[in-house]
Coordinates of C-alpha atoms in Angstrom, one line a residue:
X25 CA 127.4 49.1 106.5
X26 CA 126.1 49.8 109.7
X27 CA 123.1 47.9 111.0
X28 CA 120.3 50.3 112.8
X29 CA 119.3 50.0 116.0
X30 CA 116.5 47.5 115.6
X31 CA 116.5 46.4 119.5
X32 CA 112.7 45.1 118.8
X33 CA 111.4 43.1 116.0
X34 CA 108.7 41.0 114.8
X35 CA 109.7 38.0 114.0
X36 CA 108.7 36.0 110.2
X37 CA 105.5 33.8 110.9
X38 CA 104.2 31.9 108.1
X39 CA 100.7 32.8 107.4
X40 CA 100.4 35.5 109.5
X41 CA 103.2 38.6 109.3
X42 CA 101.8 39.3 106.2
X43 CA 101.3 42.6 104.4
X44 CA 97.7 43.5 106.4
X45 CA 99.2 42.1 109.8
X46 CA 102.6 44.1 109.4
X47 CA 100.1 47.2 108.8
X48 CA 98.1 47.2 111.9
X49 CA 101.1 46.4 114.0
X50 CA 102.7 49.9 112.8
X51 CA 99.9 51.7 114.2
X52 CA 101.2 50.2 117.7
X53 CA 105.1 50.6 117.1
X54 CA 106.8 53.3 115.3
X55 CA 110.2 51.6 115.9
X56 CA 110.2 48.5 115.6
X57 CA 111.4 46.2 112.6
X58 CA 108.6 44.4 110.9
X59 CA 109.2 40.8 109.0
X60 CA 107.4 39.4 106.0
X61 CA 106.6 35.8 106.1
X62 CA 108.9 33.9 104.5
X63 CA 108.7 34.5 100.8
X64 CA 111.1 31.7 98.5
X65 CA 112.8 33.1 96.0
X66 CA 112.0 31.0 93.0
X67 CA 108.5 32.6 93.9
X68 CA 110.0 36.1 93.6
X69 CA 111.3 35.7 90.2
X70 CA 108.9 33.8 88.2
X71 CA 105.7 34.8 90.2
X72 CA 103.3 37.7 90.9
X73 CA 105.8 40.4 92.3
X74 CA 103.0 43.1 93.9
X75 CA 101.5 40.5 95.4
X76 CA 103.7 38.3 96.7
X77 CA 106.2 41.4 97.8
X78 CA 103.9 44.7 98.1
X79 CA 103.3 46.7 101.0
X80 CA 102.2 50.1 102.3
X81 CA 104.9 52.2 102.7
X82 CA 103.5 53.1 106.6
X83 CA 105.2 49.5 107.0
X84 CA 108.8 50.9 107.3
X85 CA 111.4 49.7 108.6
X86 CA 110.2 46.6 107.3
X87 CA 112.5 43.4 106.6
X88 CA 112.1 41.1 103.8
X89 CA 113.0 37.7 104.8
X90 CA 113.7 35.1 101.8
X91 CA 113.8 31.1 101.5
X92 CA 116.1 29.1 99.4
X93 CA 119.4 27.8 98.9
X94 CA 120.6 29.0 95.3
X95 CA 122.9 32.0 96.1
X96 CA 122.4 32.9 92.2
X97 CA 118.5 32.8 92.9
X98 CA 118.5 34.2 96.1
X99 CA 120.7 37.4 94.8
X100 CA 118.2 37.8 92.1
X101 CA 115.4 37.8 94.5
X102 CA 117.3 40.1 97.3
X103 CA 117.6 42.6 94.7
X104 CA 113.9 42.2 93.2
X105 CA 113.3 42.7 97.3
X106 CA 115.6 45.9 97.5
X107 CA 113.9 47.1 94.1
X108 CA 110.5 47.1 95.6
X109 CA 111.8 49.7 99.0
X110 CA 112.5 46.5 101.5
X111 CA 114.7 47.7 104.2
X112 CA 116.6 44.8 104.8
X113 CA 116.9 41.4 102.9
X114 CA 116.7 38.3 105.4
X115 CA 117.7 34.7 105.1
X116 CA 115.9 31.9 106.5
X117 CA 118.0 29.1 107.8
X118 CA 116.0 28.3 110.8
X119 CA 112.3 26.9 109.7
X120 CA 111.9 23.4 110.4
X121 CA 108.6 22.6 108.6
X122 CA 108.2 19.6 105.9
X123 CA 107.5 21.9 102.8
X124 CA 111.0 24.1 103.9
X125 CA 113.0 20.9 103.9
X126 CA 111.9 19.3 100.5
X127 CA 112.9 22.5 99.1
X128 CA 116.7 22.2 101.2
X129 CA 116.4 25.7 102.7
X130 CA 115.2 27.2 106.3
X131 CA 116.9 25.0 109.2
X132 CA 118.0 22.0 107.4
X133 CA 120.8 24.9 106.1
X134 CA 122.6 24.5 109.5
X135 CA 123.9 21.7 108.2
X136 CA 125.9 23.2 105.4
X137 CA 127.1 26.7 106.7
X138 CA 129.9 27.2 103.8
X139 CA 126.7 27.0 101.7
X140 CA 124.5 29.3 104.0
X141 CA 127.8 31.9 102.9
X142 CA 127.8 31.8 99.8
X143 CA 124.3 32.6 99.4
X144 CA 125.1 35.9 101.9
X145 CA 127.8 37.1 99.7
X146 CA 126.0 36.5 96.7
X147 CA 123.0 38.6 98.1
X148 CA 125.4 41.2 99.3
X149 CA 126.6 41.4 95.6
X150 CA 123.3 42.7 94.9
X151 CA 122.1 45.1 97.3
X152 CA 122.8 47.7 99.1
X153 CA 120.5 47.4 101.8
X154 CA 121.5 44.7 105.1
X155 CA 121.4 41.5 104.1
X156 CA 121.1 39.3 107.6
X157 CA 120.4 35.9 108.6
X158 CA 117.9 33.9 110.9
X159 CA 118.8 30.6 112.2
X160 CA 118.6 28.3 115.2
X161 CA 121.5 26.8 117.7
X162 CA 121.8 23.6 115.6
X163 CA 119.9 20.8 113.9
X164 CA 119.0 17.4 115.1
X165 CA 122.0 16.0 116.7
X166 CA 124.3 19.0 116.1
X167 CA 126.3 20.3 119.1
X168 CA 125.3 23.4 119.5
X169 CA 128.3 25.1 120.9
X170 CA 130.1 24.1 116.7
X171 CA 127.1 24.3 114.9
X172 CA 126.1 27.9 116.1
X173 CA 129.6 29.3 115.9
X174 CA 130.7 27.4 112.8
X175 CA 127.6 29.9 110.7
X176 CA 128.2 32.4 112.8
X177 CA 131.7 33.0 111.5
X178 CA 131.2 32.0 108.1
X179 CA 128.0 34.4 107.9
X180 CA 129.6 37.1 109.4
X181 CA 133.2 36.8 107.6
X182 CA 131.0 37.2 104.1
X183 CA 129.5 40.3 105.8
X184 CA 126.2 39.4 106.6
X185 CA 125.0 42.4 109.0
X186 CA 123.1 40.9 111.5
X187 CA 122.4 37.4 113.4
X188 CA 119.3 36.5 114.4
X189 CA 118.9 33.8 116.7
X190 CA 115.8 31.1 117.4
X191 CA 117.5 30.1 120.9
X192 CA 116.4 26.6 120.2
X193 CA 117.4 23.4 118.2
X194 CA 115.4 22.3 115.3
X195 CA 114.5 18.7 115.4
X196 CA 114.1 18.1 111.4
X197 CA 112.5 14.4 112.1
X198 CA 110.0 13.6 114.8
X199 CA 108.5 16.7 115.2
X200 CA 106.2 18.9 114.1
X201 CA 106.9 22.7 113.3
X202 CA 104.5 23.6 116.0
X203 CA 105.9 21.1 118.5
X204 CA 109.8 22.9 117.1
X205 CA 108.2 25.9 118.8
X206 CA 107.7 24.3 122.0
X207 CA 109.6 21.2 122.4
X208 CA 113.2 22.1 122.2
X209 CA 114.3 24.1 125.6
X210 CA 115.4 27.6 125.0
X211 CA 119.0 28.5 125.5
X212 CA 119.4 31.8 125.8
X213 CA 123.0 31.3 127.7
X214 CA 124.4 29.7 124.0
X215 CA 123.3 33.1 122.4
X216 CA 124.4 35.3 125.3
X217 CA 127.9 33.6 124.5
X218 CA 128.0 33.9 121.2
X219 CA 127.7 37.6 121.2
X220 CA 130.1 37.7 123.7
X221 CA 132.0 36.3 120.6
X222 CA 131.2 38.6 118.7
X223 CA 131.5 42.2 119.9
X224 CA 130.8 44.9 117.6
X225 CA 128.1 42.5 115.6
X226 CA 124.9 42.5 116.1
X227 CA 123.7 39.7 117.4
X228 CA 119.4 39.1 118.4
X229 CA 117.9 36.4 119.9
X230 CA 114.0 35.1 119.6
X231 CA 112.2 32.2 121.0
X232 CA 109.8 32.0 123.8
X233 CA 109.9 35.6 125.0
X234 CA 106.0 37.0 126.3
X235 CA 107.0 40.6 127.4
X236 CA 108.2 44.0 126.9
X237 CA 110.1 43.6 130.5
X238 CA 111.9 40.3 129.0
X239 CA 112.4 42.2 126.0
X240 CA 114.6 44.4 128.4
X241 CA 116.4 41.4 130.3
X242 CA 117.6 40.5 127.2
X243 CA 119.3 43.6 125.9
X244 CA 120.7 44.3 129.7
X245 CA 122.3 40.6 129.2
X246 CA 124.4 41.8 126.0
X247 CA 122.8 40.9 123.0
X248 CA 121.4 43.9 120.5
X249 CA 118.1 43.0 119.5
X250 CA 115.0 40.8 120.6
X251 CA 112.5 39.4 118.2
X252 CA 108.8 38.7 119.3
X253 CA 107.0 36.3 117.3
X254 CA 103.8 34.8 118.5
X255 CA 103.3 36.4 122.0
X256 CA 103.6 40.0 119.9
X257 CA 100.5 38.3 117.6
X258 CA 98.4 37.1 119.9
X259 CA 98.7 40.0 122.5
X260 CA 99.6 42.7 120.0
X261 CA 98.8 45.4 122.7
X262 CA 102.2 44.9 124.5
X263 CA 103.5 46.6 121.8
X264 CA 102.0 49.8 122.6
X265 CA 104.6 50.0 125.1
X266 CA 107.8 49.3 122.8
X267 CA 108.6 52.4 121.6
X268 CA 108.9 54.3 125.0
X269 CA 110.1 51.0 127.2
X270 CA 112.8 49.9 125.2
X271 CA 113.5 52.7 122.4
X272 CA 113.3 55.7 124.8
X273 CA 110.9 57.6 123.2
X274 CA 108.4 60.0 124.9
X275 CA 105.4 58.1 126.7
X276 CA 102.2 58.7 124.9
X277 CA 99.0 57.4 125.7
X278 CA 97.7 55.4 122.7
X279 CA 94.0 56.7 121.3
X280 CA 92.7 53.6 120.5
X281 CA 89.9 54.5 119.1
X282 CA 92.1 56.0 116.4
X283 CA 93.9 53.2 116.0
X284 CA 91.0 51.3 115.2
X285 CA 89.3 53.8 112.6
X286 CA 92.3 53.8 110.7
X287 CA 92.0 50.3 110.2
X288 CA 89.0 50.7 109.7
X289 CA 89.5 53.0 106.8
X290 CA 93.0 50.5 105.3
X291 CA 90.2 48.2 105.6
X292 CA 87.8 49.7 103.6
X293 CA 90.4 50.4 100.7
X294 CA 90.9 46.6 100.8
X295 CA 87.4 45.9 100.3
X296 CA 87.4 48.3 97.3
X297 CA 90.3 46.9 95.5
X298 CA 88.5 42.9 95.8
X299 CA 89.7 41.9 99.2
X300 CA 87.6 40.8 102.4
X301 CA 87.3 42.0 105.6
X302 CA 88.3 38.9 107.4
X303 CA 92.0 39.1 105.7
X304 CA 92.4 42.1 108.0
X305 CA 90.0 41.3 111.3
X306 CA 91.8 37.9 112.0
X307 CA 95.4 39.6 112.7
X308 CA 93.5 41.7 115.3
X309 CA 91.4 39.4 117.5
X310 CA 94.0 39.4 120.4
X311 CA 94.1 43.2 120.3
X312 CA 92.2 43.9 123.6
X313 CA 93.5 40.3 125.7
X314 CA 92.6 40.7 128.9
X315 CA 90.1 43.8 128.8
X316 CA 86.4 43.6 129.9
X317 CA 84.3 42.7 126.3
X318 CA 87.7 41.4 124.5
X319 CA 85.6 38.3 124.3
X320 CA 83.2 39.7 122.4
X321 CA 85.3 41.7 119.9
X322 CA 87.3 38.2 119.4
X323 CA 83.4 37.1 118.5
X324 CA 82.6 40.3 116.1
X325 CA 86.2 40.0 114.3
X326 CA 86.1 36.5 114.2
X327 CA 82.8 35.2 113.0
X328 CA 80.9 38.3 111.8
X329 CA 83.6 39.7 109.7
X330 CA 83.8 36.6 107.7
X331 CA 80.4 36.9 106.2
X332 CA 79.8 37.8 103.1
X333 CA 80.1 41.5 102.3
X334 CA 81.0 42.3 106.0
X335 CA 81.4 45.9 107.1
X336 CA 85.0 47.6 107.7
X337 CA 82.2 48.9 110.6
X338 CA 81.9 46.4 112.5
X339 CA 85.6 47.3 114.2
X340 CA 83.6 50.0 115.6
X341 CA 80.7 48.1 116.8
X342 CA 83.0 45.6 118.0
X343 CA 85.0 48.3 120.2
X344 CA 82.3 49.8 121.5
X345 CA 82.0 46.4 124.3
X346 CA 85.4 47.3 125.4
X347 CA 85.8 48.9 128.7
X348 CA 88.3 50.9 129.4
X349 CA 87.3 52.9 132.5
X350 CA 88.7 49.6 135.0
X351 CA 92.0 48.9 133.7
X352 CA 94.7 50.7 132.9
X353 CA 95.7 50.3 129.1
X354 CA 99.2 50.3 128.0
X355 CA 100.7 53.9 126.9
X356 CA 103.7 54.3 124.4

């Protein structure tokens, strides 16, 4: 199987990639791939599939990513997954926080690679879709240059179709999952080497990059994709410049306005079938960074729109303080 072209993605975030966020960054990227959080499989199979799994089919291509270490449970769950339209099935072996551990999945997997296989074959069994993996450049007190090629050739001997890469170690004890963001210094030079490994694989890298033009030194350096995590959700605007930047497509200038009333009108379909306002406002606060009156849609979207009963309108009222006429606004 051949793995698309997915030279941009947004990358799994706990709590925030989910089905509402993944649906107002589509109407700012045609192209690029779109993670779920991470969703663990034991979930998938005894728990409530539409919710946990269902999306609007605007979303594609859209990635399912998965947690757990069964490969029996995770194939069930990959297919469940494949069953419900996901476009690719995604292993996490590279989350570091306290509730990932105690269940032995997400980064704590470095440590047993063979293991981390079997669960890609067994997935691969199952689907027909890419199944592809996520992980870091080692654990703890792992040496990177073993830890990161010992999965890579397991993973990639079973078939897995694509390796993602967190350019960072995960320190499993001592810090936090935020300070696992931050803490650990990037590497990009251990990932540029291991697709030099690799040729004819894909091979992505993530961690700490802010920018569409970083987005490009990374793909001139060799590797075939770049994953944005939370520089693409706080400043979601840079990625009305993705699809002609780094996927070549015609420049169009983006009518935000529109993009607004149609989230506006997902919104209001929310509303209708018992959700809230706020589930869809607070993965758009960052929408306008840096424009005059982004302070005060941050204000509208963030306190306003958590009220009871709040108004899908109040997008509107809350663009109509941005000002355009000064600054020049990203086109795709």
């Amino acid at each position: 199987m051949t793995y698309p072209e997915h030279k941009f993605s947004v990358a799994p975030m706990m709590d925030w990639s989910d089905r509402h966020c993944r649906f107002f960054h589509r109407q700012l990227t045609r192209r690029a791939l779109l993670y779920t959080e991470m969703v663990v499989a034991d979930a998938i199979i005894h728990g409530d599939r539409e919710r946990l799994l269902g999306f609007d089919a605007q979303e594609h291509p859209i990635a399912l990513q998965l947690g757990g270490s069964d490969p029996e449970r995770l194939a069930a769950a990959a297919r469940i997954g494949a069953q419900f339209g996901y476009d690719e099935i995604n292993l996490n072996v590279g989350c570091p926080s306290d509730r990932v551990q105690s269940g032995t999945f997400g980064a704590c997997l470095m440590k047993t690679p063979r293991l981390v296989a079997e669960c890609v074959d067994s997935m691969k069994s199952e689907v027909n879709v890419p199944v592809t993996v996520k992980c870091r450049i080692g654990v703890d007190d792992q040496d990177p240059e073993l830890a990161l090629d010992d999965l890579a050739e397991l993973v990639l001997e079973v078939g897995a179709d694509a390796l993602w890469v967190h350019a960072r170690k995960a320190w499993l004890q001592g810090l936090s999952p935020k300070e696992n963001r931050g803490i650990p210094p990037l590497d990009y030079n251990r990932v540029y080497r291991l697709k030099a490994r690799h040729e004819g694989r894909f091979i992505g890298i993530n961690g700490g990059v802010v920018s569409v033009e970083e987005v490009k030194a990374h793909l001139s350096n060799g590797v075939d994709g770049v994953m944005l995590g939370r520089a693409a959700y706080h400043n979601p605007g840079l990625m009305a410049e993705v699809d002609h930047i780094v996927y070549g497509a015609e420049r169009n200038q983006i009518d935000w306005e529109e993009v607004v009333e149609t989230m506006v009108r997902y919104s209001a379909r929310h509303i209708e079938n018992g959700g809230r306002l706020v589930h869809i406002t607070r993965h758009m606060t960052g929408l306008f960074h840096g424009l005059p009156g982004a302070r005060r849609w941050r204000q509208i979207l963030s306190t306003d729109a958590t009220r009871a009963g709040a108004d899908p309108s109040l997008m509107l009222e809350a663009l109509s303080h941005i000002r355009f006429d000064s600054v020049e606004i990203p086109a795709a």
